Tab-separated table of C-alpha atoms in Angstrom:
chain	number	residue	atom	x	y	z
P	1	UNK	CA	111.265	114.377	100.920
P	2	UNK	CA	113.924	112.345	102.706
P	3	UNK	CA	116.063	109.905	100.731
P	4	UNK	CA	115.473	107.207	103.299
P	5	UNK	CA	111.756	107.423	102.815
P	6	UNK	CA	112.141	107.320	99.057
P	7	UNK	CA	114.366	104.228	99.350
P	8	UNK	CA	111.783	102.568	101.644
P	9	UNK	CA	109.009	103.466	99.264
P	10	UNK	CA	110.867	101.825	96.351
P	11	UNK	CA	111.332	98.626	98.501
P	12	UNK	CA	107.687	98.734	99.444
P	13	UNK	CA	106.642	98.520	95.837
P	14	UNK	CA	108.657	95.300	95.532
P	15	UNK	CA	106.929	93.707	98.551
P	16	UNK	CA	104.144	91.409	97.364
P	17	UNK	CA	102.647	91.215	100.858
P	18	UNK	CA	101.597	94.908	100.691
P	19	UNK	CA	98.731	95.667	98.323
P	20	UNK	CA	98.449	98.501	95.793
P	21	UNK	CA	96.158	100.565	97.983
P	22	UNK	CA	98.562	100.660	100.967
P	23	UNK	CA	101.358	101.411	98.558
P	24	UNK	CA	99.385	104.238	97.041
P	25	UNK	CA	98.515	105.613	100.539
P	26	UNK	CA	102.136	105.515	101.553
P	27	UNK	CA	103.247	107.329	98.426
P	28	UNK	CA	100.545	109.981	98.874
P	29	UNK	CA	101.402	110.690	102.441
P	30	UNK	CA	105.123	110.742	101.919
P	31	UNK	CA	104.968	113.046	98.919
P	32	UNK	CA	102.475	115.427	100.659
P	33	UNK	CA	103.821	115.618	104.091
P	34	UNK	CA	105.833	118.751	103.511
P	35	UNK	CA	103.577	121.630	102.551
P	36	UNK	CA	106.609	123.805	102.050
P	37	UNK	CA	107.800	121.870	98.959
P	38	UNK	CA	104.654	122.709	96.917
P	39	UNK	CA	103.957	119.104	95.909
P	40	UNK	CA	100.466	119.225	97.454
P	41	UNK	CA	99.342	122.055	95.182
P	42	UNK	CA	98.700	119.572	92.352
P	43	UNK	CA	95.985	117.671	94.261
P	44	UNK	CA	92.570	117.679	92.811
P	45	UNK	CA	90.769	117.270	96.097
P	46	UNK	CA	91.392	118.864	99.520
P	47	UNK	CA	93.522	116.801	101.955
P	48	UNK	CA	90.432	116.201	104.126
P	49	UNK	CA	88.575	114.538	101.215
P	50	UNK	CA	91.560	112.402	100.249
P	51	UNK	CA	91.968	111.302	103.811
P	52	UNK	CA	88.261	110.379	103.952
P	53	UNK	CA	88.396	108.425	100.630
P	54	UNK	CA	91.423	106.433	101.810
P	55	UNK	CA	89.886	105.622	105.196
P	56	UNK	CA	86.559	104.663	103.538
P	57	UNK	CA	88.258	102.161	101.226
P	58	UNK	CA	90.543	100.894	103.956
P	59	UNK	CA	87.466	100.072	106.018
P	60	UNK	CA	86.171	97.934	103.157
P	61	UNK	CA	88.899	95.408	103.860
P	62	UNK	CA	89.943	96.522	107.322
P	63	UNK	CA	91.702	93.388	108.649
P	64	UNK	CA	93.834	92.943	105.428
P	65	UNK	CA	94.756	96.636	105.462
P	66	UNK	CA	95.740	96.599	109.115
P	67	UNK	CA	97.956	93.571	108.463
P	68	UNK	CA	99.619	95.452	105.539
P	69	UNK	CA	100.138	98.582	107.655
P	70	UNK	CA	101.794	96.354	110.276
P	71	UNK	CA	104.277	95.154	107.594
P	72	UNK	CA	104.995	98.770	106.706
P	73	UNK	CA	105.457	99.583	110.411
P	74	UNK	CA	107.913	96.722	110.905
P	75	UNK	CA	109.923	96.813	107.657
P	76	UNK	CA	109.756	100.448	106.659
P	77	UNK	CA	109.790	102.466	109.875
P	78	UNK	CA	110.769	105.803	108.288
P	79	UNK	CA	108.031	105.435	105.750
P	80	UNK	CA	105.507	104.410	108.425
P	81	UNK	CA	105.973	107.741	110.268
P	82	UNK	CA	103.995	109.331	107.348
P	83	UNK	CA	101.030	106.947	107.562
P	84	UNK	CA	100.974	106.218	111.275
P	85	UNK	CA	98.105	108.571	111.975
P	86	UNK	CA	95.872	106.853	109.387
P	87	UNK	CA	96.872	103.419	110.672
P	88	UNK	CA	96.120	104.469	114.255
P	89	UNK	CA	92.681	105.801	113.192
P	90	UNK	CA	91.890	102.431	111.722
P	91	UNK	CA	93.116	100.678	114.870
P	92	UNK	CA	91.381	102.697	117.484
P	93	UNK	CA	87.954	103.037	115.807
P	94	UNK	CA	86.431	99.668	116.600
P	95	UNK	CA	83.017	100.975	115.607
P	96	UNK	CA	83.948	101.220	111.991
P	97	UNK	CA	80.429	102.210	110.967
P	98	UNK	CA	80.795	105.542	112.763
P	99	UNK	CA	84.115	106.174	111.063
P	100	UNK	CA	82.589	105.090	107.738
P	101	UNK	CA	79.707	107.515	108.193
P	102	UNK	CA	82.110	110.355	109.060
P	103	UNK	CA	84.165	109.674	105.901
P	104	UNK	CA	80.998	109.532	103.789
P	105	UNK	CA	79.841	112.872	105.338
P	106	UNK	CA	83.142	114.596	104.446
P	107	UNK	CA	83.016	113.246	100.878
P	108	UNK	CA	79.383	114.082	100.352
P	109	UNK	CA	80.004	117.679	101.608
P	110	UNK	CA	82.612	118.012	98.872
P	111	UNK	CA	80.507	116.405	96.096
P	112	UNK	CA	77.630	118.390	94.640
P	113	UNK	CA	74.131	117.078	95.480
P	114	UNK	CA	75.461	113.807	96.779
P	115	UNK	CA	74.224	112.124	99.912
P	116	UNK	CA	76.297	110.031	102.373
P	117	UNK	CA	74.300	106.988	101.225
P	118	UNK	CA	75.209	107.593	97.604
P	119	UNK	CA	78.913	107.888	98.565
P	120	UNK	CA	78.764	104.563	100.449
P	121	UNK	CA	76.800	102.860	97.707
P	122	UNK	CA	79.342	103.855	95.052
P	123	UNK	CA	82.247	102.809	97.280
P	124	UNK	CA	80.629	99.417	97.843
P	125	UNK	CA	79.979	98.962	94.119
P	126	UNK	CA	83.469	99.859	93.094
P	127	UNK	CA	84.966	97.553	95.659
P	128	UNK	CA	82.832	94.604	94.491
P	129	UNK	CA	83.510	95.330	90.765
P	130	UNK	CA	87.121	96.345	90.933
P	131	UNK	CA	90.063	94.089	90.553
P	132	UNK	CA	91.581	95.439	93.747
P	133	UNK	CA	91.075	98.251	96.237
P	134	UNK	CA	93.419	100.578	94.453
P	135	UNK	CA	91.440	100.171	91.218
P	136	UNK	CA	88.190	100.761	93.140
P	137	UNK	CA	89.676	103.988	94.519
P	138	UNK	CA	90.477	105.076	90.964
P	139	UNK	CA	86.919	104.376	89.816
P	140	UNK	CA	85.601	106.218	92.873
P	141	UNK	CA	87.687	109.222	92.102
P	142	UNK	CA	86.406	109.284	88.530
P	143	UNK	CA	82.853	109.265	89.844
P	144	UNK	CA	83.709	111.900	92.467
P	145	UNK	CA	85.311	114.203	89.941
P	146	UNK	CA	82.043	114.142	87.991
P	147	UNK	CA	80.259	115.263	91.188
P	148	UNK	CA	82.678	117.793	92.615
P	149	UNK	CA	82.540	121.535	92.604
């Protein structure tokens, strides 16, 4: 991982205008962008599932998340290169229900005996009961681990 990205990531954590979920997403993508370094071997879920979970929760507060990614783009350009694909996916998919459905499908395919509707219902519940989106993602992963193969 490049030192410049590490420096920007540390500065990002001090930026109160960027929420915990976007910070977490940036850290995940920066630390897992180089498959040669072996860091992604510790992941519990496949990359496709992690991508779907992050997108699903970003959609729960889309406008706020887009604003936060714009801050990352402007203030942390090297760091932004790692998350630009996810940000662009959120930007170009104006029909967020289709993207949400696609994410739920990928997650339900990973979880044992779990429907897309169950995935979305749990995501909604955790967003409403969590203190923030990052905490909601943590609760969702706990639930997902109880359902995964």
